Amino acid sequence: MNFKGSNAILSGPAGGVVGYAMTTNLGQPVIGFDMGGTSTDVALVGTGETTLVPVEVGGLPLLARGLPLHSVGTGGGSLAVRDLAGGLTVGPESAGARPGPACYGRGGKKPTLTDAHLVCGRLHPDAFLGGDFPLTPSLARLVVGDLGRIEGLNPEEMACAILEVALADMERALRRVSLAEGHDPRNRILYSFGGAGSLHAASLAGRMGMRRVVVPPHPGAFSALGLLTSPLRRTFTRSVLERLPSMGRRRELFSPLVKRARRELIAEGVAPSRVRIKRIVELRGEGQAGEFPLVDGPRLRERFHKEHIRRFGYAREDNSIQLANIRLQADGPSSSPWKKVRTRCYEPKPFDVQPAWMPEGKQSKKAFRASWYIRERLLPGALIHGPACVAEYSATTVIPPGWLAKIDGWGCLVLEENS
């Protein structure tokens, strides 16, 4: 009902963010990191008031709003190739589902990021998709080795170089949504989902000075799970263009939107007592072009200047403030399939130990002895010391040297860097 195609753009990462709120009570702002087969999407979450921003696709603005999000064309199926200048690039060209990575054994002739992980021992050939889809390491080594032969690199060295290039692209995306917007990533948790996200999450967190990574249950399908459990929401916007009005005047402006929102949600079957209303005002300095969304309430002027200082480093407190738009967000109740359980600390036994090259380690040219675990067999409270890898049906999580992982009471895999 009332579906608009523009609202579905980049909804996958948004679904993961919704799921975050339902699978953890960490109470900290996060950076959402969604990496799949063709792209990586990162979003700043938990900043309180700047929750929705105008959406752009290919640099073109849409009449729609979404999470502050940045995308790069790097995913598990991204091809590693030499550009015209001889430089190594990873993506945006992808191997696609067919033929897919060379290690799939379906005729792929070019190396992908997935092939590089397999050569580095960061994917287990017998545990991919729960063991239902065995991978062929020899095919991955062949195509990765061909790419590295020009530079005199062996397959492992070339695979590590591919990982480094991909990590650099993803790091730029993380910096774009955090540091470029005035947010310190060190105060945030990296929340990783998507089928390929947890292969890189700890590496990226270490580069950004972040000490904690959370990988939710079923990361490869987590966006879909989040969308299925998300609350029913209606959003209404109205242009105002007035100098900052009083709170009474703002309530008067919001009144017709509140009535409409309640009417629509009740028509969808939401009980009147369970409708939640959030009033947002979009403010700007007089003569300025961009607006700041703030939750309506007291001390708006003070909060506007504080946000201006955070973003730009200064505030013109003598300048008039203009209310450009009002936006009302109405939510119905949400349902979560997850329940927190008690944990009991223990150290599980690995099902395998194999050499793995981990560029994030201090000795990137050295293969570590990495322990392998099956996530579906781990109980809440399980402790795993890196270097290790945790395989599950929809993803693999790499735990670098110097990191510790634990299954918490929500079923999340929480990685922390040792002090």
mmCIF file of N, CA and C in Angstrom, residues 282-336:
data_model
loop_
_atom_site.group_PDB
_atom_site.id
_atom_site.type_symbol
_atom_site.label_atom_id
_atom_site.label_comp_id
_atom_site.label_asym_id
_atom_site.label_seq_id
_atom_site.Cartn_x
_atom_site.Cartn_y
_atom_site.Cartn_z
ATOM 1 N N GLU A 282 13.596 20.741 9.773
ATOM 2 C CA GLU A 282 14.786 20.928 8.941
ATOM 3 C C GLU A 282 15.115 22.415 8.922
ATOM 4 N N LEU A 283 16.246 22.751 9.540
ATOM 5 C CA LEU A 283 16.624 24.144 9.756
ATOM 6 C C LEU A 283 17.842 24.515 8.925
ATOM 7 N N ARG A 284 17.938 25.803 8.622
ATOM 8 C CA ARG A 284 19.121 26.318 7.936
ATOM 9 C C ARG A 284 19.309 27.771 8.328
ATOM 10 N N GLY A 285 20.557 28.217 8.245
ATOM 11 C CA GLY A 285 20.810 29.620 8.465
ATOM 12 C C GLY A 285 20.273 30.440 7.303
ATOM 13 N N GLU A 286 19.796 31.624 7.591
ATOM 14 C CA GLU A 286 19.234 32.456 6.525
ATOM 15 C C GLU A 286 20.305 32.737 5.470
ATOM 16 N N GLY A 287 19.959 32.461 4.205
ATOM 17 C CA GLY A 287 20.896 32.637 3.113
ATOM 18 C C GLY A 287 21.717 31.403 2.802
ATOM 19 N N GLN A 288 21.549 30.337 3.595
ATOM 20 C CA GLN A 288 22.281 29.103 3.347
ATOM 21 C C GLN A 288 21.437 28.142 2.522
ATOM 22 N N ALA A 289 22.097 27.165 1.903
ATOM 23 C CA ALA A 289 21.403 26.248 0.993
ATOM 24 C C ALA A 289 21.012 24.939 1.661
ATOM 25 N N GLY A 290 21.847 24.412 2.558
ATOM 26 C CA GLY A 290 21.589 23.092 3.132
ATOM 27 C C GLY A 290 20.862 23.160 4.455
ATOM 28 N N GLU A 291 20.007 22.152 4.714
ATOM 29 C CA GLU A 291 19.266 22.097 5.969
ATOM 30 C C GLU A 291 19.837 21.032 6.895
ATOM 31 N N PHE A 292 19.645 21.232 8.202
ATOM 32 C CA PHE A 292 19.990 20.237 9.209
ATOM 33 C C PHE A 292 18.700 19.665 9.780
ATOM 34 N N PRO A 293 18.500 18.353 9.725
ATOM 35 C CA PRO A 293 17.319 17.775 10.369
ATOM 36 C C PRO A 293 17.566 17.572 11.861
ATOM 37 N N LEU A 294 16.676 18.101 12.683
ATOM 38 C CA LEU A 294 16.750 17.953 14.131
ATOM 39 C C LEU A 294 15.393 17.517 14.657
ATOM 40 N N VAL A 295 15.410 16.672 15.675
ATOM 41 C CA VAL A 295 14.155 16.282 16.309
ATOM 42 C C VAL A 295 13.569 17.500 17.002
ATOM 43 N N ASP A 296 12.294 17.762 16.763
ATOM 44 C CA ASP A 296 11.645 18.932 17.349
ATOM 45 C C ASP A 296 11.651 18.830 18.867
ATOM 46 N N GLY A 297 11.869 19.967 19.515
ATOM 47 C CA GLY A 297 11.904 19.993 20.964
ATOM 48 C C GLY A 297 12.486 21.305 21.448
ATOM 49 N N PRO A 298 12.825 21.387 22.727
ATOM 50 C CA PRO A 298 13.369 22.632 23.274
ATOM 51 C C PRO A 298 14.797 22.886 22.806
ATOM 52 N N ARG A 299 15.252 24.121 23.001
ATOM 53 C CA ARG A 299 16.622 24.554 22.705
ATOM 54 C C ARG A 299 17.021 24.287 21.261
ATOM 55 N N LEU A 300 16.116 24.509 20.319
ATOM 56 C CA LEU A 300 16.427 24.251 18.912
ATOM 57 C C LEU A 300 17.558 25.138 18.414
ATOM 58 N N ARG A 301 17.522 26.414 18.808
ATOM 59 C CA ARG A 301 18.555 27.340 18.339
ATOM 60 C C ARG A 301 19.938 26.871 18.805
ATOM 61 N N GLU A 302 20.031 26.522 20.066
ATOM 62 C CA GLU A 302 21.305 26.059 20.623
ATOM 63 C C GLU A 302 21.767 24.781 19.936
ATOM 64 N N ARG A 303 20.856 23.858 19.693
ATOM 65 C CA ARG A 303 21.212 22.592 19.054
ATOM 66 C C ARG A 303 21.618 22.792 17.594
ATOM 67 N N PHE A 304 20.973 23.753 16.925
ATOM 68 C CA PHE A 304 21.338 24.040 15.536
ATOM 69 C C PHE A 304 22.773 24.543 15.460
ATOM 70 N N HIS A 305 23.125 25.490 16.327
ATOM 71 C CA HIS A 305 24.485 26.032 16.301
ATOM 72 C C HIS A 305 25.510 24.951 16.665
ATOM 73 N N LYS A 306 25.163 24.076 17.584
ATOM 74 C CA LYS A 306 26.068 22.995 17.969
ATOM 75 C C LYS A 306 26.309 22.051 16.796
ATOM 76 N N GLU A 307 25.258 21.733 16.054
ATOM 77 C CA GLU A 307 25.401 20.863 14.886
ATOM 78 C C GLU A 307 26.210 21.553 13.796
ATOM 79 N N HIS A 308 26.018 22.856 13.633
ATOM 80 C CA HIS A 308 26.768 23.618 12.628
ATOM 81 C C HIS A 308 28.259 23.596 12.953
ATOM 82 N N ILE A 309 28.581 23.739 14.238
ATOM 83 C CA ILE A 309 29.985 23.700 14.652
ATOM 84 C C ILE A 309 30.577 22.314 14.403
ATOM 85 N N ARG A 310 29.801 21.262 14.703
ATOM 86 C CA ARG A 310 30.301 19.904 14.512
ATOM 87 C C ARG A 310 30.608 19.628 13.050
ATOM 88 N N ARG A 311 29.748 20.143 12.150
ATOM 89 C CA ARG A 311 29.932 19.860 10.726
ATOM 90 C C ARG A 311 30.966 20.755 10.071
ATOM 91 N N PHE A 312 30.936 22.033 10.430
ATOM 92 C CA PHE A 312 31.750 23.001 9.684
ATOM 93 C C PHE A 312 32.814 23.696 10.524
ATOM 94 N N GLY A 313 32.789 23.500 11.842
ATOM 95 C CA GLY A 313 33.804 24.093 12.686
ATOM 96 C C GLY A 313 33.504 25.496 13.163
ATOM 97 N N TYR A 314 32.360 26.055 12.815
ATOM 98 C CA TYR A 314 32.007 27.408 13.261
ATOM 99 C C TYR A 314 30.490 27.542 13.284
ATOM 100 N N ALA A 315 30.018 28.617 13.913
ATOM 101 C CA ALA A 315 28.584 28.927 13.916
ATOM 102 C C ALA A 315 28.411 30.439 13.917
ATOM 103 N N ARG A 316 27.463 30.923 13.108
ATOM 104 C CA ARG A 316 27.132 32.357 13.088
ATOM 105 C C ARG A 316 25.894 32.547 13.954
ATOM 106 N N GLU A 317 26.118 32.777 15.234
ATOM 107 C CA GLU A 317 24.999 32.840 16.169
ATOM 108 C C GLU A 317 24.158 34.095 15.991
ATOM 109 N N ASP A 318 24.678 35.092 15.265
ATOM 110 C CA ASP A 318 23.890 36.299 15.017
ATOM 111 C C ASP A 318 22.993 36.155 13.792
ATOM 112 N N ASN A 319 23.149 35.069 13.056
ATOM 113 C CA ASN A 319 22.368 34.862 11.841
ATOM 114 C C ASN A 319 21.003 34.279 12.185
ATOM 115 N N SER A 320 19.973 34.702 11.455
ATOM 116 C CA SER A 320 18.628 34.174 11.679
ATOM 117 C C SER A 320 18.557 32.719 11.218
ATOM 118 N N ILE A 321 17.719 31.943 11.902
ATOM 119 C CA ILE A 321 17.512 30.534 11.561
ATOM 120 C C ILE A 321 16.153 30.389 10.902
ATOM 121 N N GLN A 322 16.139 29.664 9.804
ATOM 122 C CA GLN A 322 14.911 29.478 9.031
ATOM 123 C C GLN A 322 14.451 28.027 9.125
ATOM 124 N N LEU A 323 13.146 27.849 9.345
ATOM 125 C CA LEU A 323 12.536 26.524 9.293
ATOM 126 C C LEU A 323 12.131 26.265 7.851
ATOM 127 N N ALA A 324 12.867 25.387 7.179
ATOM 128 C CA ALA A 324 12.608 25.122 5.765
ATOM 129 C C ALA A 324 11.480 24.111 5.579
ATOM 130 N N ASN A 325 11.565 22.997 6.303
ATOM 131 C CA ASN A 325 10.571 21.927 6.159
ATOM 132 C C ASN A 325 10.284 21.306 7.512
ATOM 133 N N ILE A 326 9.108 20.706 7.619
ATOM 134 C CA ILE A 326 8.815 19.843 8.754
ATOM 135 C C ILE A 326 8.578 18.439 8.213
ATOM 136 N N ARG A 327 8.990 17.460 8.975
ATOM 137 C CA ARG A 327 8.826 16.067 8.554
ATOM 138 C C ARG A 327 8.315 15.255 9.727
ATOM 139 N N LEU A 328 7.271 14.501 9.481
ATOM 140 C CA LEU A 328 6.682 13.686 10.529
ATOM 141 C C LEU A 328 6.869 12.212 10.199
ATOM 142 N N GLN A 329 7.359 11.468 11.162
ATOM 143 C CA GLN A 329 7.581 10.032 10.994
ATOM 144 C C GLN A 329 6.684 9.290 11.976
ATOM 145 N N ALA A 330 5.823 8.435 11.457
ATOM 146 C CA ALA A 330 4.900 7.671 12.294
ATOM 147 C C ALA A 330 5.186 6.186 12.126
ATOM 148 N N ASP A 331 5.392 5.483 13.238
ATOM 149 C CA ASP A 331 5.725 4.060 13.218
ATOM 150 C C ASP A 331 4.676 3.244 13.947
ATOM 151 N N GLY A 332 4.436 2.054 13.414
ATOM 152 C CA GLY A 332 3.668 1.061 14.133
ATOM 153 C C GLY A 332 4.608 0.174 14.921
ATOM 154 N N PRO A 333 4.103 -0.845 15.611
ATOM 155 C CA PRO A 333 4.966 -1.729 16.402
ATOM 156 C C PRO A 333 5.790 -2.638 15.509
ATOM 157 N N SER A 334 6.926 -3.058 16.013
ATOM 158 C CA SER A 334 7.778 -4.005 15.294
ATOM 159 C C SER A 334 7.810 -5.320 16.059
ATOM 160 N N SER A 335 8.128 -6.371 15.349
ATOM 161 C CA SER A 335 8.218 -7.689 15.984
ATOM 162 C C SER A 335 9.602 -8.259 15.734
ATOM 163 N N SER A 336 10.211 -8.796 16.764
ATOM 164 C CA SER A 336 11.556 -9.351 16.643
ATOM 165 C C SER A 336 11.537 -10.852 16.907
#
